[in-house]
PDB file of C-alpha atoms in Angstrom:
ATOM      1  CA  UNK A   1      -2.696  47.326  22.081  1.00 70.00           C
ATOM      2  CA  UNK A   2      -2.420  48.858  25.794  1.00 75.00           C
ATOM      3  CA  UNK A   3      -0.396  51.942  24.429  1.00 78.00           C
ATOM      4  CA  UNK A   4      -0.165  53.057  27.875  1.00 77.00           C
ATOM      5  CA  UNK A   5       2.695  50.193  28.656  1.00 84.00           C
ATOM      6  CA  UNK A   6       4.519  52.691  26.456  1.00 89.00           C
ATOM      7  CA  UNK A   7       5.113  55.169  29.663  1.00 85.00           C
ATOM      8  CA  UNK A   8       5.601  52.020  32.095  1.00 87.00           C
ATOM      9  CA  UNK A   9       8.125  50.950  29.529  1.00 90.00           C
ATOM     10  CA  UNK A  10      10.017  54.045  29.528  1.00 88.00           C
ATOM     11  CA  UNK A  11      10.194  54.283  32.925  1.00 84.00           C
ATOM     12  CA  UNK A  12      11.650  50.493  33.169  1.00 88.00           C
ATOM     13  CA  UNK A  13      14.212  50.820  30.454  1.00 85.00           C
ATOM     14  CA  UNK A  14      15.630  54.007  32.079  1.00 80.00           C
ATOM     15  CA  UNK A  15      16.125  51.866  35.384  1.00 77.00           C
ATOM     16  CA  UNK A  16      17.375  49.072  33.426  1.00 77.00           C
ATOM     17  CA  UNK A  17      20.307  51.670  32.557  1.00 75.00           C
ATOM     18  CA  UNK A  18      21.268  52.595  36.194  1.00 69.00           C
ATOM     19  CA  UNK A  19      23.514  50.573  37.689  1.00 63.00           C
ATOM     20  CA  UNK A  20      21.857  49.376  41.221  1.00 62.00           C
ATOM     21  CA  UNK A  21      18.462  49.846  39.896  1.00 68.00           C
ATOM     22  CA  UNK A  22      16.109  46.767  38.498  1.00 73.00           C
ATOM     23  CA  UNK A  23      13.456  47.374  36.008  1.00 81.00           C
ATOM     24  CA  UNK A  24      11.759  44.584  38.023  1.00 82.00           C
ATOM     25  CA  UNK A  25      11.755  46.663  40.864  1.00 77.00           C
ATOM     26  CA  UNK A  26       9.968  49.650  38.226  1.00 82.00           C
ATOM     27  CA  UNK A  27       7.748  46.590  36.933  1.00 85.00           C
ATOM     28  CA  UNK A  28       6.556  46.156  41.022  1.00 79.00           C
ATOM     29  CA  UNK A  29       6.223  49.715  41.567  1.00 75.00           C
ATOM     30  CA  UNK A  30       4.003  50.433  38.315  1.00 79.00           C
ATOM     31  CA  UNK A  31       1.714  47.057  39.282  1.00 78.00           C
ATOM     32  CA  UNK A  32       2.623  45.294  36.298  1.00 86.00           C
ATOM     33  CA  UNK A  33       4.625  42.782  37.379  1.00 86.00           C
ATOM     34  CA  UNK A  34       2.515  39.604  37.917  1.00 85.00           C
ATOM     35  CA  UNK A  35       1.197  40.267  34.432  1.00 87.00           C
ATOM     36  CA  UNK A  36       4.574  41.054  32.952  1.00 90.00           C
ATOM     37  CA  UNK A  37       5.570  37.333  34.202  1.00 90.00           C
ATOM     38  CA  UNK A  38       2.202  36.014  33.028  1.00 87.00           C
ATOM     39  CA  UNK A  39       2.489  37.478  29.611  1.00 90.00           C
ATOM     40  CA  UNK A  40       5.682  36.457  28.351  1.00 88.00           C
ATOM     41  CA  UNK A  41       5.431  32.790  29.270  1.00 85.00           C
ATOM     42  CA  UNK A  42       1.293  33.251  27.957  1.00 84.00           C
ATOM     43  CA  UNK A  43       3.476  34.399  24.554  1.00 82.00           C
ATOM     44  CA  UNK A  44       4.293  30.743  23.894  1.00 75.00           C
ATOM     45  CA  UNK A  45       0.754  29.725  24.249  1.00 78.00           C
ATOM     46  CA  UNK A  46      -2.242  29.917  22.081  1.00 76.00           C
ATOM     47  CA  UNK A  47      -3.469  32.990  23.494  1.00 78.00           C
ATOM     48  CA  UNK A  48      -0.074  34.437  22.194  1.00 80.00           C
ATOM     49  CA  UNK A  49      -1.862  37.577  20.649  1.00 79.00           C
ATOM     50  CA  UNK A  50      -3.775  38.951  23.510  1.00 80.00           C
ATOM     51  CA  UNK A  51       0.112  38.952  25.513  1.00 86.00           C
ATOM     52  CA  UNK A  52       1.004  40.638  22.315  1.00 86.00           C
ATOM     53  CA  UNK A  53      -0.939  43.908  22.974  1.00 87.00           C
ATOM     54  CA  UNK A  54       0.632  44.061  26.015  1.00 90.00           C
ATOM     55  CA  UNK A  55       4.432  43.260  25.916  1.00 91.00           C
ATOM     56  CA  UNK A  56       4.867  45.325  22.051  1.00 92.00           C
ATOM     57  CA  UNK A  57       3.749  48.568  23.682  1.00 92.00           C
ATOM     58  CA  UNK A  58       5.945  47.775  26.406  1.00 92.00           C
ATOM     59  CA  UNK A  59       8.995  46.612  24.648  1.00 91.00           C
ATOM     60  CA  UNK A  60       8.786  50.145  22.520  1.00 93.00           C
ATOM     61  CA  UNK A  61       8.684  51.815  26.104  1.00 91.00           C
ATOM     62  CA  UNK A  62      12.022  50.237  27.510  1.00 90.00           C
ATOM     63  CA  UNK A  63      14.034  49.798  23.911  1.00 89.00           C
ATOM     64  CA  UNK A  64      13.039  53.389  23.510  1.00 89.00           C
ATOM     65  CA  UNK A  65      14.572  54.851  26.912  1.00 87.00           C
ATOM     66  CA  UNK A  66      17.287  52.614  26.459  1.00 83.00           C
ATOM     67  CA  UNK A  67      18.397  54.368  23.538  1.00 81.00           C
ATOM     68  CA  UNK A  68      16.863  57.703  24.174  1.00 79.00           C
ATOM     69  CA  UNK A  69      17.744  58.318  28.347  1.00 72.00           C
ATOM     70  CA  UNK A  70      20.629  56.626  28.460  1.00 67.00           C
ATOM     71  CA  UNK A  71      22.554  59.491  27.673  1.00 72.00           C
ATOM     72  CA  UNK A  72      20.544  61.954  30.012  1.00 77.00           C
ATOM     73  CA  UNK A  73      20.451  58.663  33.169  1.00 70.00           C
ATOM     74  CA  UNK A  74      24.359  58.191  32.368  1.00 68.00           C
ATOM     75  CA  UNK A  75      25.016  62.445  32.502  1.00 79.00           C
ATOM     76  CA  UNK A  76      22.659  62.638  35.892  1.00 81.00           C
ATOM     77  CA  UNK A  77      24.887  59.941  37.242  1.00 74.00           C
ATOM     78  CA  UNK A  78      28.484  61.285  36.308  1.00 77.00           C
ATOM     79  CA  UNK A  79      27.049  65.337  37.750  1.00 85.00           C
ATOM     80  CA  UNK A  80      24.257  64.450  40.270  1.00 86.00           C
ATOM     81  CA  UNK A  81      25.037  60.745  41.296  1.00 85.00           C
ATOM     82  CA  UNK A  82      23.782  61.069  44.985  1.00 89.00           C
ATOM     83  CA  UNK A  83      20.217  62.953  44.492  1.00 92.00           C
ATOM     84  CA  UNK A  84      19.614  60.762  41.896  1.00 86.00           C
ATOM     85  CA  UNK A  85      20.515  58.220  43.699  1.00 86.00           C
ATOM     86  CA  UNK A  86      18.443  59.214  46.478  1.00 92.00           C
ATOM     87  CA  UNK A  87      14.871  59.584  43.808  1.00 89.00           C
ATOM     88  CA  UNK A  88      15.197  55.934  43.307  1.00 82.00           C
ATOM     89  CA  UNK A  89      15.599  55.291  46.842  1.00 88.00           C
ATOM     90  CA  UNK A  90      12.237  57.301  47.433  1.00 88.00           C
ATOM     91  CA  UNK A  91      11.029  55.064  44.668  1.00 81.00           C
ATOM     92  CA  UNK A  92      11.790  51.478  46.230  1.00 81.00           C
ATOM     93  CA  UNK A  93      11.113  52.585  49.972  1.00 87.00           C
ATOM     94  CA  UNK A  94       7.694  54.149  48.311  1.00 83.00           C
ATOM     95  CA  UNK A  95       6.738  50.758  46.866  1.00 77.00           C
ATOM     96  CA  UNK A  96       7.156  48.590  49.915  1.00 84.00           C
ATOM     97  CA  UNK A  97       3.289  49.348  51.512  1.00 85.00           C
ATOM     98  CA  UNK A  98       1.905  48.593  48.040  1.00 78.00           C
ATOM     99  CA  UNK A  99       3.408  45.094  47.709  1.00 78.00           C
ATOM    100  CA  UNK A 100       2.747  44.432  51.565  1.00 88.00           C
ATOM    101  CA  UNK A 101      -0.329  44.937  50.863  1.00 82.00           C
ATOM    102  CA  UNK A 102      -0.971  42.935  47.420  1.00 77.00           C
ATOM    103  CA  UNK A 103       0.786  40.149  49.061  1.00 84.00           C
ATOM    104  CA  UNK A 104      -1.551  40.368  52.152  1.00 86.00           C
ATOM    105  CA  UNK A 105       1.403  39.817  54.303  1.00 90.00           C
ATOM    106  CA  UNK A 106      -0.600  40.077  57.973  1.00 89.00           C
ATOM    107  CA  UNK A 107      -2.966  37.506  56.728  1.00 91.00           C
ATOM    108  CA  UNK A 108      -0.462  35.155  54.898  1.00 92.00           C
ATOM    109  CA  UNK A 109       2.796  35.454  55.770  1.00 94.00           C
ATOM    110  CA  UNK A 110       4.314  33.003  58.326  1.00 94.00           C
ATOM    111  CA  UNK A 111       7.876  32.159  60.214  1.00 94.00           C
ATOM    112  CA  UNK A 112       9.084  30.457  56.856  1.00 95.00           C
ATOM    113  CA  UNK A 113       8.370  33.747  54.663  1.00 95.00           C
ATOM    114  CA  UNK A 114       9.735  36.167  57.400  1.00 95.00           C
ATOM    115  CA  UNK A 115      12.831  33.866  56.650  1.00 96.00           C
ATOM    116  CA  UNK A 116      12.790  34.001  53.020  1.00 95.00           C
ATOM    117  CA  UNK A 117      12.085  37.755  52.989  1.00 95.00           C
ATOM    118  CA  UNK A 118      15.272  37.950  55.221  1.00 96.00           C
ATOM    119  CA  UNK A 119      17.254  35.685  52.536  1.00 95.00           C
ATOM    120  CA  UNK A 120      16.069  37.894  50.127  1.00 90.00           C
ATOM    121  CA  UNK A 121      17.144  41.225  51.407  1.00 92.00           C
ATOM    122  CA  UNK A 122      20.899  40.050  52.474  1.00 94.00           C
ATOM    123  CA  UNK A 123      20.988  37.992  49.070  1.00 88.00           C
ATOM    124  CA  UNK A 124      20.511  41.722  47.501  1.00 84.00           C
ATOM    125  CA  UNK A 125      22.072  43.726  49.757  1.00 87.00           C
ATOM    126  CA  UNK A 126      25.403  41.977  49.645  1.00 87.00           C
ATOM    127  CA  UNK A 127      25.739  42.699  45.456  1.00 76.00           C
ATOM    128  CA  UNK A 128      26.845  46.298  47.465  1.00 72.00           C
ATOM    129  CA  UNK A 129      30.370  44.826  48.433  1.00 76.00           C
ATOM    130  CA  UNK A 130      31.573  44.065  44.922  1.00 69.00           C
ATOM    131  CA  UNK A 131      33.604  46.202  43.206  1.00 59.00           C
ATOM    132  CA  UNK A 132      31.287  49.197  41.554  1.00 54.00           C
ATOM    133  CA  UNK A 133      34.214  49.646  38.627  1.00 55.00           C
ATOM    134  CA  UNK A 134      34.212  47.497  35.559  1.00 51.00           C
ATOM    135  CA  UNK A 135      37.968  45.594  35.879  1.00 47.00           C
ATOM    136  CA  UNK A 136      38.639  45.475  31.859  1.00 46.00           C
ATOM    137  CA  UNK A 137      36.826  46.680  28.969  1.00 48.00           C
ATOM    138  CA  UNK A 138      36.675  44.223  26.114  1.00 50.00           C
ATOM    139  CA  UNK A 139      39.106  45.057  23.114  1.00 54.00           C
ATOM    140  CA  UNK A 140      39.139  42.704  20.558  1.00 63.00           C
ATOM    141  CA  UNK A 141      35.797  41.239  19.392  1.00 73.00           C
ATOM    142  CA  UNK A 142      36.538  37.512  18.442  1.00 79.00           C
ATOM    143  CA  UNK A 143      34.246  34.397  18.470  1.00 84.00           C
ATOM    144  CA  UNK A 144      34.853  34.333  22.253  1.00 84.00           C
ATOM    145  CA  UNK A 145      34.490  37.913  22.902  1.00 86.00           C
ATOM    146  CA  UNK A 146      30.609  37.250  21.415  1.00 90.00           C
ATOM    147  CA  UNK A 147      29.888  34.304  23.198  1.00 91.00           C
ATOM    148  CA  UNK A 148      30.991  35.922  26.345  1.00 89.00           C
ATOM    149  CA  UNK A 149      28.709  38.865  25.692  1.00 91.00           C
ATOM    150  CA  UNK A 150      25.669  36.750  24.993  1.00 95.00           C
ATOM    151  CA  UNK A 151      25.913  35.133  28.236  1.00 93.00           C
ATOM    152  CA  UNK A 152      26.505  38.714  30.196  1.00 91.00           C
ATOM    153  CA  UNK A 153      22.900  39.426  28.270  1.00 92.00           C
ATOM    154  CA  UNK A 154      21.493  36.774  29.261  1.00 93.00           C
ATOM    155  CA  UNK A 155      22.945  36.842  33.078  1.00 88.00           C
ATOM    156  CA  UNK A 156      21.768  40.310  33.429  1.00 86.00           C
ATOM    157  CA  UNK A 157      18.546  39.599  32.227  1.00 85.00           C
ATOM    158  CA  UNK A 158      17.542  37.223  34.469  1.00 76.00           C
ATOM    159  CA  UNK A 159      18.818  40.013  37.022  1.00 71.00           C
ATOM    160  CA  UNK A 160      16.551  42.134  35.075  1.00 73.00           C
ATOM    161  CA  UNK A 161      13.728  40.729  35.824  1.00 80.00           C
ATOM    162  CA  UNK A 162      13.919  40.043  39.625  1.00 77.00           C
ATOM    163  CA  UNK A 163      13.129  43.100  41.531  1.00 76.00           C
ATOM    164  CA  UNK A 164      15.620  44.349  43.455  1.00 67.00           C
ATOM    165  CA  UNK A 165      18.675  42.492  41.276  1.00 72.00           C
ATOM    166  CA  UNK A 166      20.619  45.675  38.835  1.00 73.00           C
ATOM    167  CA  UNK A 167      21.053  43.726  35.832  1.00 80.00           C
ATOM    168  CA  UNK A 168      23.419  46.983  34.846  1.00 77.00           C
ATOM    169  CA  UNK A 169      25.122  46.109  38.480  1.00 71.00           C
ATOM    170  CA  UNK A 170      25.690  42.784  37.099  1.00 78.00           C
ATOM    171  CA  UNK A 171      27.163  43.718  34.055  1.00 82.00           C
ATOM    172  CA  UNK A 172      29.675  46.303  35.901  1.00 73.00           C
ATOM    173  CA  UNK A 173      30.334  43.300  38.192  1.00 68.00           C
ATOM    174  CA  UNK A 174      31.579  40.496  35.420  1.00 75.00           C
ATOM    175  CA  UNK A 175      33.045  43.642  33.108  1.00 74.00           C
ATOM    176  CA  UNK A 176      30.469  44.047  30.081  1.00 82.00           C
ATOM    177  CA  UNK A 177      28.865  47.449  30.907  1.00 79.00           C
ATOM    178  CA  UNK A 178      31.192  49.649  29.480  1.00 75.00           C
ATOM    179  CA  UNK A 179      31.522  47.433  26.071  1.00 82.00           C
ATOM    180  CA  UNK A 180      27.662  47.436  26.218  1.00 85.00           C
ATOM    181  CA  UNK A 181      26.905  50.848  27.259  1.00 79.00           C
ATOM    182  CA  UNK A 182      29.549  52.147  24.534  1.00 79.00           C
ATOM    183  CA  UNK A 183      27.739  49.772  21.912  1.00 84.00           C
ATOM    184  CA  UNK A 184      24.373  51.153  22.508  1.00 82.00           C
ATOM    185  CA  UNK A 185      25.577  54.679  22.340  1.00 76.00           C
ATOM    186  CA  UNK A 186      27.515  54.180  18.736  1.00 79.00           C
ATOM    187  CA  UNK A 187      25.433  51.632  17.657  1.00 82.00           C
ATOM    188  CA  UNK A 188      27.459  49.060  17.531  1.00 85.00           C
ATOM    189  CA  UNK A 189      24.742  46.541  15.552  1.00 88.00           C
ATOM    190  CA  UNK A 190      26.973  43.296  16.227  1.00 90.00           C
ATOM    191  CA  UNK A 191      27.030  43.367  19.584  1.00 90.00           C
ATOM    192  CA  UNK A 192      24.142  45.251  20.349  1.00 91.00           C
ATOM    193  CA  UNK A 193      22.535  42.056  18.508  1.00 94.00           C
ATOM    194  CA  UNK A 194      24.343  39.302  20.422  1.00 94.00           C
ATOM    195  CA  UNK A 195      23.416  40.880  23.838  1.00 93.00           C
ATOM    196  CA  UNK A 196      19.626  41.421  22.652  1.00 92.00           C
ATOM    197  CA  UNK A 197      20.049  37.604  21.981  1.00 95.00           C
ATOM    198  CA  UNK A 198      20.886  36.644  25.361  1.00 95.00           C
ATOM    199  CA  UNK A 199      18.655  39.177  27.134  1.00 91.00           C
ATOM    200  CA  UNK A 200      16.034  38.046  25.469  1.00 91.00           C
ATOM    201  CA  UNK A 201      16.449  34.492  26.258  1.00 93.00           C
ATOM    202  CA  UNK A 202      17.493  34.923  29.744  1.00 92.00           C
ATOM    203  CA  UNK A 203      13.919  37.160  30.486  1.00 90.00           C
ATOM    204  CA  UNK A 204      11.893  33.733  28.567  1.00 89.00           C
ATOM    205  CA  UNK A 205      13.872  31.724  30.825  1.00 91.00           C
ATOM    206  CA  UNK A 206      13.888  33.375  33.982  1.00 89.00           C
ATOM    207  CA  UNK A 207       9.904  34.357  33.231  1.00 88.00           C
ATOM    208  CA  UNK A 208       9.317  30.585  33.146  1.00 89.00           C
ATOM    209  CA  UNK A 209      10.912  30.026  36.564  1.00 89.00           C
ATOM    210  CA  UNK A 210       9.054  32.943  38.478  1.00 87.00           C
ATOM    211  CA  UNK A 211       5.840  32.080  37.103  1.00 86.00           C
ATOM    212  CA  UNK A 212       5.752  28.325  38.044  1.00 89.00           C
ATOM    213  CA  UNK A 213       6.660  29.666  42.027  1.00 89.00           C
ATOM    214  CA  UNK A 214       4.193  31.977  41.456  1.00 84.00           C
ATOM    215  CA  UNK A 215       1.373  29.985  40.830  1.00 86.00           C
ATOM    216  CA  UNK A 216       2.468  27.165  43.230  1.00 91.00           C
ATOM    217  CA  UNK A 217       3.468  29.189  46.178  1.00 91.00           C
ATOM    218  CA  UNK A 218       2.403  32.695  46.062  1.00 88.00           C
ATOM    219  CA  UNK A 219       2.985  33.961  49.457  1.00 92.00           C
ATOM    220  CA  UNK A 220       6.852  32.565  49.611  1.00 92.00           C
ATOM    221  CA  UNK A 221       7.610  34.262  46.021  1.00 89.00           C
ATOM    222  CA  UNK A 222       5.998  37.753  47.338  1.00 86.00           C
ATOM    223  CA  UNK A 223       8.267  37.171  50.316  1.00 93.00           C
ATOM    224  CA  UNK A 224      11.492  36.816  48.551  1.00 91.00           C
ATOM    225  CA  UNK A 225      10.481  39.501  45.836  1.00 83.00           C
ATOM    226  CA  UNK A 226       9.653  41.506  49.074  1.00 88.00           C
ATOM    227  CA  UNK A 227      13.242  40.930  50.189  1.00 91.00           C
ATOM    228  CA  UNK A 228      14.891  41.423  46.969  1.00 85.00           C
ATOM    229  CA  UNK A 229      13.445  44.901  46.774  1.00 83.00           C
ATOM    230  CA  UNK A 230      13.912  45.743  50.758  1.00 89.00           C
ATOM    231  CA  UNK A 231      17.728  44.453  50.393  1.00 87.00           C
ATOM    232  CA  UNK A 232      18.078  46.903  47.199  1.00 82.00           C
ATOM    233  CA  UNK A 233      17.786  49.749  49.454  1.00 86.00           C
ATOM    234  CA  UNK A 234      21.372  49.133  50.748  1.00 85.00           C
ATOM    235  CA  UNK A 235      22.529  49.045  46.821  1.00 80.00           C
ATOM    236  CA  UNK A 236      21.239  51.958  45.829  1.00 81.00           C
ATOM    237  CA  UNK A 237      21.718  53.909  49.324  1.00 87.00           C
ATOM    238  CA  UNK A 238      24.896  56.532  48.254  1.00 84.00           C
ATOM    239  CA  UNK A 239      25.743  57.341  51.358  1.00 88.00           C
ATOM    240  CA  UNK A 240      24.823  61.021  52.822  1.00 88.00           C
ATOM    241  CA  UNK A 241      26.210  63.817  50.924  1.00 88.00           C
ATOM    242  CA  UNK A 242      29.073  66.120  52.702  1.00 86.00           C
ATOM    243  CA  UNK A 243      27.732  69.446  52.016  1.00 89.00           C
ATOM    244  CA  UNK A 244      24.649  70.933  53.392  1.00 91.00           C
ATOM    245  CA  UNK A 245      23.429  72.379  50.179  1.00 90.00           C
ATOM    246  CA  UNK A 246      23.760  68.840  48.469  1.00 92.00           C
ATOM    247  CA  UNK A 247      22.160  67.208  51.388  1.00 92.00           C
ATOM    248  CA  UNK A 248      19.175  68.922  51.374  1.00 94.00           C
ATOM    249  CA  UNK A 249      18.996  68.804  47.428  1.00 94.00           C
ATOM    250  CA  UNK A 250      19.018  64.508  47.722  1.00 94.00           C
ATOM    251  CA  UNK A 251      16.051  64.931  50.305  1.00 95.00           C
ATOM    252  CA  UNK A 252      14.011  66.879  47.867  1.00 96.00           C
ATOM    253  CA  UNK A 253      15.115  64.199  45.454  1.00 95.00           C
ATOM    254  CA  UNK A 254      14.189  61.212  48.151  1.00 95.00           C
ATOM    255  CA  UNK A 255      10.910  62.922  48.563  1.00 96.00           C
ATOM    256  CA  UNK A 256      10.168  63.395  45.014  1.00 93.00           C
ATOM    257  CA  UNK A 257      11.032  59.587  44.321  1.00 88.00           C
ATOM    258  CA  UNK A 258       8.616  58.696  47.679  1.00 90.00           C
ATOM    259  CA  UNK A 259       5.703  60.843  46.362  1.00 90.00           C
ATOM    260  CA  UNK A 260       6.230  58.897  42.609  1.00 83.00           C
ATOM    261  CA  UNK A 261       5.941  55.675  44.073  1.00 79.00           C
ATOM    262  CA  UNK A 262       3.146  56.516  46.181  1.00 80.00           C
ATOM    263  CA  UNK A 263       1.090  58.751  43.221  1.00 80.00           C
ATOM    264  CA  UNK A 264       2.314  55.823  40.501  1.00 70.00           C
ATOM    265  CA  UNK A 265       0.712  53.321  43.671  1.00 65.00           C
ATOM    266  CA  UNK A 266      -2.602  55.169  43.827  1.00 68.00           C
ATOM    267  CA  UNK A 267      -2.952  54.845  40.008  1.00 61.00           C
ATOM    268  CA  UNK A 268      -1.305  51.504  38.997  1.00 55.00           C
ATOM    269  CA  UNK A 269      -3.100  49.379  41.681  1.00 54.00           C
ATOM    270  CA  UNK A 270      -6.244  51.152  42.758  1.00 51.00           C
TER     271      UNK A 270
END
């Protein structure tokens, strides 16, 4: 067991709570993501058990925040929403020279990747015009009601797992958050169950996908991804603070989000 996926883990499932924040993005910035792909598709295989000791660690890590810092993520949000904000900006931006450089983008990438990088970044940055309030919250839990919240799991899973894409965005966006958020926190076991369901599927499903572009065209996939995590930046960008005392707080913040990335960089992928 790699019981240090337990820290990565935590780290990803208190993104995953943070609406305008991927835990793919987390995945990229921790190094892990290539393998995170490889290992839950290489959990179907025979060589199942070695992808065990990675993903269980892992899976404790982001179950664990999810429960744990959601509480502490949601409270930082409702009091502190722009430096916080602003530390996950630092994060992303902080990133960006790391993947350049795994994907070897001055020796590999062409026209045709500058174009999907592009794509990828207006794809992304565009989620930033919907609505950031959840329209209805879901009342009365019928057979429909169930089905509809499987699908929102499995929707924002597949977000989930494509840096750069908020699968808690998502979920604001098609009005599940609040039901899911509010199920998590009062544990909730029916629902909490149906969306595990569909998360869980959508991440095998979506896994699948990104791993056969992976291993067929490696320099277009790190160009999208690229984009997808560039085009984030406009998501998760709050806007600058009116006050002067504020302001200078979220640049701390930035800073301490840029020197994360670039100390979690130095470890994760030297």
């Amino acid at each position: 067991m790699e019981w240090k996926n337990i820290y990565r883990g935590l780290l990803m499932g208190a993104s995953d709570v943070v609406p305008g924040v991927s835990g793919g993005t987390i995945a990229v910035i921790l190094g892990i993501y290539d393998r995170l792909i490889a290992s839950v598709n290489g959990f179907f295989s025979k060589e199942w058990k070695r992808h065990l000791g990675f993903l269980v660690p892992l899976g404790i890590g982001i179950v664990g925040a999810v429960f744990a810092l959601a509480n502490l993520i949601e409270w930082l949000f409702e009091h502190y929403p722009g430096p916080t904000q602003f530390f996950f900006l630092g994060l992303i931006i902080g990133v960006l020279p790391f993947l350049f450089h795994k994907a070897e983008a001055k020796k590999t990438f062409k026209v045709k990747h500058v174009i999907l990088l592009l794509l990828g970044a207006i794809l992304v940055a565009s989620i930033a015009f919907f609505p950031a309030e959840e329209p209805d919250q879901i009342a009365n839990l019928d057979f429909g009601t169930y089905v509809y919240l499987f699908f929102a799991g499995f929707i924002a899973s597949s977000a989930m797992i494509l840096p750069g894409i908020s699968g808690s965005l998502i979920l604001l966006i098609i009005g599940a958050y609040t039901t899911i958020t509010s199920a998590i926190s009062n544990f909730k076991l029916d629902i909490i169950f149906v969306v595990g369901a569909g998360i869980l599927i959508g991440i095998v499903v979506m896994s699948k996908i990104i791993h056969y572009f992976m291993a067929r065209y490696p320099s277009a996939t790190y160009a999208l991804v690229i984009g997808l995590v560039i085009g984030s930046v406009a998501v998760v960008f709050p806007g600058w603070p009116q006050e002067m005392p504020m302001v200078i707080v979220s640049i701390v913040t930035f800073a301490a989000g840029l020197a994360a990335a670039v100390l979690l960089g130095r470890v994760e992928y030297e």
